[in-house]
Coordinates of C-alpha atoms in Angstrom, one line a residue:
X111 CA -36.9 -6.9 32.8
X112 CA -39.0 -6.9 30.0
X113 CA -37.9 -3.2 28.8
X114 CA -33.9 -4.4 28.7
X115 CA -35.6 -7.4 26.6
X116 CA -36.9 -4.7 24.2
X117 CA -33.9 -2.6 23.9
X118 CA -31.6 -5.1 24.0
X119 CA -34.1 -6.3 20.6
X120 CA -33.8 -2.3 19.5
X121 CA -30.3 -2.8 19.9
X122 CA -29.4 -6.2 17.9
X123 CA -31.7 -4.4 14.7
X124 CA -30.0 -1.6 14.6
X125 CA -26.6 -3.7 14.5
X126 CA -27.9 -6.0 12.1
X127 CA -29.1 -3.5 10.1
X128 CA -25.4 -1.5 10.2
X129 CA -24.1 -4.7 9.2
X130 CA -26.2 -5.6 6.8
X131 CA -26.6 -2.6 4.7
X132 CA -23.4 -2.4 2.7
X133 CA -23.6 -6.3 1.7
X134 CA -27.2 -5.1 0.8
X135 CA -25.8 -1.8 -1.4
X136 CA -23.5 -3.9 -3.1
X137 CA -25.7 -6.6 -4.6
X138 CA -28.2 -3.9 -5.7
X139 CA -28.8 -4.8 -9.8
X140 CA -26.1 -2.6 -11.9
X141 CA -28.8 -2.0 -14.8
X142 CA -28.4 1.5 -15.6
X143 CA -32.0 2.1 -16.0
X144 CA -32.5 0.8 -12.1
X145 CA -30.1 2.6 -11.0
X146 CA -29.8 5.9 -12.8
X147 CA -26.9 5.3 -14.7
X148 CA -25.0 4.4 -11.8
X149 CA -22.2 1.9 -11.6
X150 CA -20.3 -0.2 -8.4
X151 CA -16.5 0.4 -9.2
X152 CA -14.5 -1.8 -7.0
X153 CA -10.8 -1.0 -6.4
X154 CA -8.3 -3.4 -6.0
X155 CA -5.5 -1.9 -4.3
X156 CA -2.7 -5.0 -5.6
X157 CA -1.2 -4.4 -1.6
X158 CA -1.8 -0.9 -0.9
X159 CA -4.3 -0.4 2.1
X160 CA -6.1 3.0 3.5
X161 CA -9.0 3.1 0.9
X162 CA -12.8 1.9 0.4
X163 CA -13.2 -1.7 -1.6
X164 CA -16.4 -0.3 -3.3
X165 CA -17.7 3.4 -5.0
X166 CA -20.4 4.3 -6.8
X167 CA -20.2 6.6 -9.8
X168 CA -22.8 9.8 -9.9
X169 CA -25.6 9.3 -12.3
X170 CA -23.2 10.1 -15.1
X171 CA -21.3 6.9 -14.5
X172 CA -17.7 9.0 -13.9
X173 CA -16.0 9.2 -10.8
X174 CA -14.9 12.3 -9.9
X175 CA -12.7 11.7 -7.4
X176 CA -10.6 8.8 -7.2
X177 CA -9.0 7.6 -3.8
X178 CA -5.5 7.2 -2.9
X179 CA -4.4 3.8 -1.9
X180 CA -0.6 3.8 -0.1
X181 CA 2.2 0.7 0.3
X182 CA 5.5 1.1 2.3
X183 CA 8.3 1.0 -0.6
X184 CA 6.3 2.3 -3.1
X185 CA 4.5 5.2 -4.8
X186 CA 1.3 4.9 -6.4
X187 CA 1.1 5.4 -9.9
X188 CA -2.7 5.2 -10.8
X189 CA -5.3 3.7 -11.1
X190 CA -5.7 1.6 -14.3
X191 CA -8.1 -0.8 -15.8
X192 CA -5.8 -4.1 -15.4
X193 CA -3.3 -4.7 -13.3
X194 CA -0.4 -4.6 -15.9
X195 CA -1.1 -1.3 -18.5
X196 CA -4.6 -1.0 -19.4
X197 CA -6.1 2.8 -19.6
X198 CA -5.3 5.2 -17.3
X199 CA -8.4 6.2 -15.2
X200 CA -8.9 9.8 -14.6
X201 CA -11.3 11.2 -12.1
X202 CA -14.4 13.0 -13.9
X203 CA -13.1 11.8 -17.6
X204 CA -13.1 8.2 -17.7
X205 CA -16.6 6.9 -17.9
X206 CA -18.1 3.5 -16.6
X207 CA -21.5 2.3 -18.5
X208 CA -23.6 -1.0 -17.8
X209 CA -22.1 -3.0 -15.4
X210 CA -19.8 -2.9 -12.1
X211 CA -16.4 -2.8 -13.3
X212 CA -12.9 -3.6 -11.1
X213 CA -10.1 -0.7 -11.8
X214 CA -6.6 -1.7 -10.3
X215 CA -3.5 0.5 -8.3
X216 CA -0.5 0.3 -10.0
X217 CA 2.5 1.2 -8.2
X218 CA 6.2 2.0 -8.7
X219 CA 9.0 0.7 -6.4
X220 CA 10.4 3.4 -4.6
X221 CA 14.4 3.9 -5.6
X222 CA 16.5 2.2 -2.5
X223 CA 19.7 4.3 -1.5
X224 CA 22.8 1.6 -2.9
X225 CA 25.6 1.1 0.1
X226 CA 29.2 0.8 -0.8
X227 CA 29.5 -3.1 -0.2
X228 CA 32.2 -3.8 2.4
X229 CA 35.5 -5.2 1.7
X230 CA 35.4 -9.5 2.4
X231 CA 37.0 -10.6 5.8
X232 CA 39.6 -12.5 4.0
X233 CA 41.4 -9.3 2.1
X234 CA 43.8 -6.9 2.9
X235 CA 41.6 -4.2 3.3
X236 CA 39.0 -6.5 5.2
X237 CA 41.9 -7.9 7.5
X238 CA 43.2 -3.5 8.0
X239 CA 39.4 -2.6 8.4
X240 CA 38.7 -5.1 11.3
X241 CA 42.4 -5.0 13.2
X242 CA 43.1 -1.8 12.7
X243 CA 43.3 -0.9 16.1
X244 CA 45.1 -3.8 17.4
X245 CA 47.5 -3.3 14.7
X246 CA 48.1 0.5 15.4
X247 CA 49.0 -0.4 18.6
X248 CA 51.3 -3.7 18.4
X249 CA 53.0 -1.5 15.4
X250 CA 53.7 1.5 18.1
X251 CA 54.8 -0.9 20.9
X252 CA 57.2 -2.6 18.5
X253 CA 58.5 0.3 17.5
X254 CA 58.8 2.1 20.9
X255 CA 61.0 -1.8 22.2
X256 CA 62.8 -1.4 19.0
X257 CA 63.7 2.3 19.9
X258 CA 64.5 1.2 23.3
X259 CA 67.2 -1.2 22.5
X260 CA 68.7 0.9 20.0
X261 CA 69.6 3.2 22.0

């Protein structure tokens, strides 16, 4: 009994540790001398999903790769340093200094095939479209009593 007590203690560190250590990365201090020029870059994906929150830049302070985010009916365009225009950010050019910084996905709609609207239910060619059938077929009996008395 008392060696399941001391794993099951093992056990609940090593979660709390797991869970613990991100929060714990992310509130390290951003001075560049603590951290060897290294900045937190947090991406804000504005609704595309598939990609870490948080990155940290190499001791340089550039990214040099940049994930991609995706969103059903669009296609990402970038990542950008507001949410509406700002700078383009380019993987191993653009160059973060000092303190964390938030860089944004931008994203363009993707083009949506255009259907030929349907005639109204009230027109001629709505009334044709919906009865044509029936109409084909009272037409052809009419014509086929109409032949038949004729003759």
């Amino acid at each position: 009994m008392k060696r399941i007590k001391q794993m099951l203690a093992v056990l609940l560190c090593a979660v709390a540790l797991c869970g613990l250590a991100p929060a714990a990365l992310a509130a390290q201090p951003l001075d560049e001398s603590e951290n060897g020029g290294k900045v937190i870059i947090y991406f804000e994906t504005c609704g595309g999903t598939g990609i870490p929150v948080v990155e940290r830049t190499s001791g340089d302070g550039k990214l040099y790769s940049l994930p991609t985010p995706t969103m059903e009916g669009y296609t990402f365009k970038g990542w950008y340093t507001d949410i509406v225009g700002g700078d383009a950010i380019v993987a191993g050019e653009t160059e973060f200094s000092g303190e964390d910084a938030t860089i944004y996905a931008q994203w363009d709609p993707i083009d949506q095939p255009v259907t030929e609207p349907t005639a109204p239910a009230d027109s001629a060619e709505g009334i044709w479209e919906r009865h044509k059938a029936t109409i084909l077929i009272v037409g052809g009996v009419l014509l086929l009593a109409a032949a038949g008395l004729v003759m």
